PDB file of C-alpha atoms and ligand atoms in Angstrom:
ATOM      1  CA  UNK A   1     194.250 -24.512  17.571  1.00 57.00           C
ATOM      2  CA  UNK A   2     193.125 -21.043  16.595  1.00 79.00           C
ATOM      3  CA  UNK A   3     195.894 -19.818  18.857  1.00 88.00           C
ATOM      4  CA  UNK A   4     198.378 -20.060  16.050  1.00 90.00           C
ATOM      5  CA  UNK A   5     196.719 -17.613  13.690  1.00 92.00           C
ATOM      6  CA  UNK A   6     195.870 -15.197  16.548  1.00 93.00           C
ATOM      7  CA  UNK A   7     199.364 -15.405  18.005  1.00 95.00           C
ATOM      8  CA  UNK A   8     200.744 -14.651  14.550  1.00 95.00           C
ATOM      9  CA  UNK A   9     198.586 -11.543  14.206  1.00 95.00           C
ATOM     10  CA  UNK A  10     199.609 -10.366  17.727  1.00 96.00           C
ATOM     11  CA  UNK A  11     203.309 -10.804  17.036  1.00 97.00           C
ATOM     12  CA  UNK A  12     202.910  -8.982  13.709  1.00 96.00           C
ATOM     13  CA  UNK A  13     201.508  -5.959  15.497  1.00 96.00           C
ATOM     14  CA  UNK A  14     204.185  -6.137  18.224  1.00 98.00           C
ATOM     15  CA  UNK A  15     206.982  -6.261  15.645  1.00 97.00           C
ATOM     16  CA  UNK A  16     205.318  -3.516  13.626  1.00 97.00           C
ATOM     17  CA  UNK A  17     205.109  -1.212  16.684  1.00 97.00           C
ATOM     18  CA  UNK A  18     208.709  -2.093  17.626  1.00 97.00           C
ATOM     19  CA  UNK A  19     209.956  -1.234  14.113  1.00 97.00           C
ATOM     20  CA  UNK A  20     208.143   2.083  14.082  1.00 97.00           C
ATOM     21  CA  UNK A  21     209.924   2.946  17.323  1.00 97.00           C
ATOM     22  CA  UNK A  22     213.307   1.881  15.987  1.00 97.00           C
ATOM     23  CA  UNK A  23     213.609  -0.827  18.606  1.00 97.00           C
ATOM     24  CA  UNK A  24     216.500  -3.250  18.531  1.00 97.00           C
ATOM     25  CA  UNK A  25     214.886  -5.582  20.994  1.00 98.00           C
ATOM     26  CA  UNK A  26     211.385  -6.325  22.322  1.00 98.00           C
ATOM     27  CA  UNK A  27     211.814  -7.104  26.033  1.00 98.00           C
ATOM     28  CA  UNK A  28     208.293  -7.421  27.355  1.00 98.00           C
ATOM     29  CA  UNK A  29     204.833  -7.773  25.900  1.00 98.00           C
ATOM     30  CA  UNK A  30     201.695  -7.055  27.963  1.00 98.00           C
ATOM     31  CA  UNK A  31     198.549  -8.678  26.703  1.00 97.00           C
ATOM     32  CA  UNK A  32     194.898  -8.785  27.645  1.00 96.00           C
ATOM     33  CA  UNK A  33     193.063 -11.964  26.718  1.00 95.00           C
ATOM     34  CA  UNK A  34     189.350 -12.308  27.407  1.00 93.00           C
ATOM     35  CA  UNK A  35     188.189 -15.583  28.877  1.00 88.00           C
ATOM     36  CA  UNK A  36     185.510 -15.835  26.194  1.00 86.00           C
ATOM     37  CA  UNK A  37     188.134 -16.017  23.423  1.00 89.00           C
ATOM     38  CA  UNK A  38     188.922 -19.524  24.722  1.00 84.00           C
ATOM     39  CA  UNK A  39     192.560 -18.803  24.140  1.00 91.00           C
ATOM     40  CA  UNK A  40     194.950 -20.662  26.373  1.00 91.00           C
ATOM     41  CA  UNK A  41     197.616 -18.313  27.787  1.00 93.00           C
ATOM     42  CA  UNK A  42     200.221 -21.032  28.201  1.00 94.00           C
ATOM     43  CA  UNK A  43     199.712 -22.206  24.681  1.00 93.00           C
ATOM     44  CA  UNK A  44     199.941 -18.629  23.412  1.00 95.00           C
ATOM     45  CA  UNK A  45     203.232 -18.076  25.219  1.00 96.00           C
ATOM     46  CA  UNK A  46     204.596 -21.203  23.727  1.00 96.00           C
ATOM     47  CA  UNK A  47     203.635 -20.151  20.192  1.00 96.00           C
ATOM     48  CA  UNK A  48     205.019 -16.680  20.746  1.00 97.00           C
ATOM     49  CA  UNK A  49     208.336 -18.075  21.783  1.00 96.00           C
ATOM     50  CA  UNK A  50     208.423 -20.360  18.762  1.00 96.00           C
ATOM     51  CA  UNK A  51     207.421 -17.843  16.089  1.00 96.00           C
ATOM     52  CA  UNK A  52     209.597 -14.981  17.378  1.00 97.00           C
ATOM     53  CA  UNK A  53     212.781 -17.028  17.022  1.00 97.00           C
ATOM     54  CA  UNK A  54     215.194 -15.006  14.907  1.00 97.00           C
ATOM     55  CA  UNK A  55     213.217 -11.776  15.267  1.00 97.00           C
ATOM     56  CA  UNK A  56     213.850  -8.810  17.564  1.00 97.00           C
ATOM     57  CA  UNK A  57     211.176 -10.221  19.846  1.00 98.00           C
ATOM     58  CA  UNK A  58     213.122 -13.385  20.523  1.00 97.00           C
ATOM     59  CA  UNK A  59     213.362 -14.121  24.238  1.00 97.00           C
ATOM     60  CA  UNK A  60     210.734 -11.492  25.166  1.00 98.00           C
ATOM     61  CA  UNK A  61     208.665 -11.937  28.330  1.00 97.00           C
ATOM     62  CA  UNK A  62     204.919 -12.192  28.015  1.00 97.00           C
ATOM     63  CA  UNK A  63     202.564 -10.907  30.681  1.00 97.00           C
ATOM     64  CA  UNK A  64     199.121 -12.146  29.933  1.00 97.00           C
ATOM     65  CA  UNK A  65     196.180 -10.809  31.880  1.00 96.00           C
ATOM     66  CA  UNK A  66     193.021 -12.862  31.549  1.00 93.00           C
ATOM     67  CA  UNK A  67     189.846 -10.777  31.502  1.00 93.00           C
ATOM     68  CA  UNK A  68     186.709 -12.218  33.080  1.00 91.00           C
ATOM     69  CA  UNK A  69     183.477 -12.031  31.143  1.00 90.00           C
ATOM     70  CA  UNK A  70     181.274  -8.998  31.988  1.00 94.00           C
ATOM     71  CA  UNK A  71     177.748  -8.519  30.699  1.00 94.00           C
ATOM     72  CA  UNK A  72     175.095  -5.877  30.399  1.00 96.00           C
ATOM     73  CA  UNK A  73     171.629  -7.282  30.874  1.00 96.00           C
ATOM     74  CA  UNK A  74     169.085  -5.762  28.447  1.00 95.00           C
ATOM     75  CA  UNK A  75     166.210  -6.742  30.762  1.00 96.00           C
ATOM     76  CA  UNK A  76     167.108  -5.946  34.354  1.00 97.00           C
ATOM     77  CA  UNK A  77     170.138  -3.754  33.554  1.00 96.00           C
ATOM     78  CA  UNK A  78     172.500  -5.874  35.596  1.00 97.00           C
ATOM     79  CA  UNK A  79     176.078  -4.957  34.775  1.00 96.00           C
ATOM     80  CA  UNK A  80     178.827  -7.144  36.037  1.00 95.00           C
ATOM     81  CA  UNK A  81     180.581 -10.468  35.856  1.00 92.00           C
ATOM     82  CA  UNK A  82     178.805 -13.757  35.100  1.00 87.00           C
ATOM     83  CA  UNK A  83     179.356 -16.438  37.624  1.00 70.00           C
ATOM     84  CA  UNK A  84     179.347 -19.374  35.401  1.00 59.00           C
ATOM     85  CA  UNK A  85     179.703 -20.209  31.791  1.00 53.00           C
ATOM     86  CA  UNK A  86     180.150 -23.548  30.160  1.00 54.00           C
ATOM     87  CA  UNK A  87     183.646 -24.405  29.079  1.00 55.00           C
ATOM     88  CA  UNK A  88     183.869 -23.485  25.499  1.00 52.00           C
ATOM     89  CA  UNK A  89     186.125 -24.688  22.774  1.00 52.00           C
ATOM     90  CA  UNK A  90     184.562 -24.539  19.378  1.00 49.00           C
ATOM     91  CA  UNK A  91     181.217 -23.003  20.098  1.00 55.00           C
ATOM     92  CA  UNK A  92     179.859 -20.062  22.026  1.00 58.00           C
ATOM     93  CA  UNK A  93     178.309 -20.892  25.347  1.00 64.00           C
ATOM     94  CA  UNK A  94     174.910 -19.721  26.449  1.00 75.00           C
ATOM     95  CA  UNK A  95     175.475 -16.714  28.552  1.00 84.00           C
ATOM     96  CA  UNK A  96     172.775 -15.773  31.017  1.00 86.00           C
ATOM     97  CA  UNK A  97     172.197 -12.862  33.338  1.00 92.00           C
ATOM     98  CA  UNK A  98     172.947 -14.085  36.892  1.00 90.00           C
ATOM     99  CA  UNK A  99     170.169 -11.889  38.314  1.00 93.00           C
ATOM    100  CA  UNK A 100     167.182 -12.525  36.085  1.00 95.00           C
ATOM    101  CA  UNK A 101     168.279 -15.358  33.791  1.00 91.00           C
ATOM    102  CA  UNK A 102     167.858 -13.371  30.607  1.00 93.00           C
ATOM    103  CA  UNK A 103     169.959 -14.690  27.719  1.00 90.00           C
ATOM    104  CA  UNK A 104     169.634 -11.550  25.614  1.00 90.00           C
ATOM    105  CA  UNK A 105     172.641  -9.911  27.159  1.00 93.00           C
ATOM    106  CA  UNK A 106     175.325  -7.642  25.812  1.00 94.00           C
ATOM    107  CA  UNK A 107     178.844  -8.903  26.375  1.00 92.00           C
ATOM    108  CA  UNK A 108     180.983  -5.948  27.381  1.00 94.00           C
ATOM    109  CA  UNK A 109     184.075  -7.756  28.502  1.00 94.00           C
ATOM    110  CA  UNK A 110     185.831 -11.085  28.085  1.00 93.00           C
ATOM    111  CA  UNK A 111     186.432 -10.963  24.348  1.00 92.00           C
ATOM    112  CA  UNK A 112     189.575  -8.890  24.517  1.00 94.00           C
ATOM    113  CA  UNK A 113     192.629  -9.980  22.629  1.00 93.00           C
ATOM    114  CA  UNK A 114     194.964  -7.098  22.483  1.00 93.00           C
ATOM    115  CA  UNK A 115     198.408  -5.839  23.142  1.00 96.00           C
ATOM    116  CA  UNK A 116     198.374  -3.320  25.989  1.00 96.00           C
ATOM    117  CA  UNK A 117     201.970  -2.309  26.050  1.00 97.00           C
ATOM    118  CA  UNK A 118     205.386  -3.394  24.946  1.00 97.00           C
ATOM    119  CA  UNK A 119     208.786  -2.672  26.429  1.00 98.00           C
ATOM    120  CA  UNK A 120     211.533  -2.182  23.887  1.00 97.00           C
ATOM    121  CA  UNK A 121     215.123  -1.189  23.867  1.00 96.00           C
TER     122      UNK A 121
HETATM  123 ZN1   ZN B   1     169.073  -9.492  34.015  1.00 66.39          ZN
END
């Protein structure tokens, strides 16, 4: 359940940004979550709703965009999505280049966990 600590950090930054903009209410939160973070969007939403109770972000809507993993192959210079990766929970999966099978690849997408935008009033 690493969702709880991550959700807490996300809400902290949302509330911080809202305060700096003198918001009285956070209406919508747009997030990008990489598939490789193994974060469950539904679980995240549930935690957000729970921990924002009593704050200006109470009742906000969460739009979570899941980002597919994208790699850069160091061998054949393939750049693009990977077709398959093992379901991960507590360990990192082996990621291979779909073109040449190389495992020494650079992960350029799929690890995002960030707030894109918030709507406040
Ligand atoms: Zn390759």
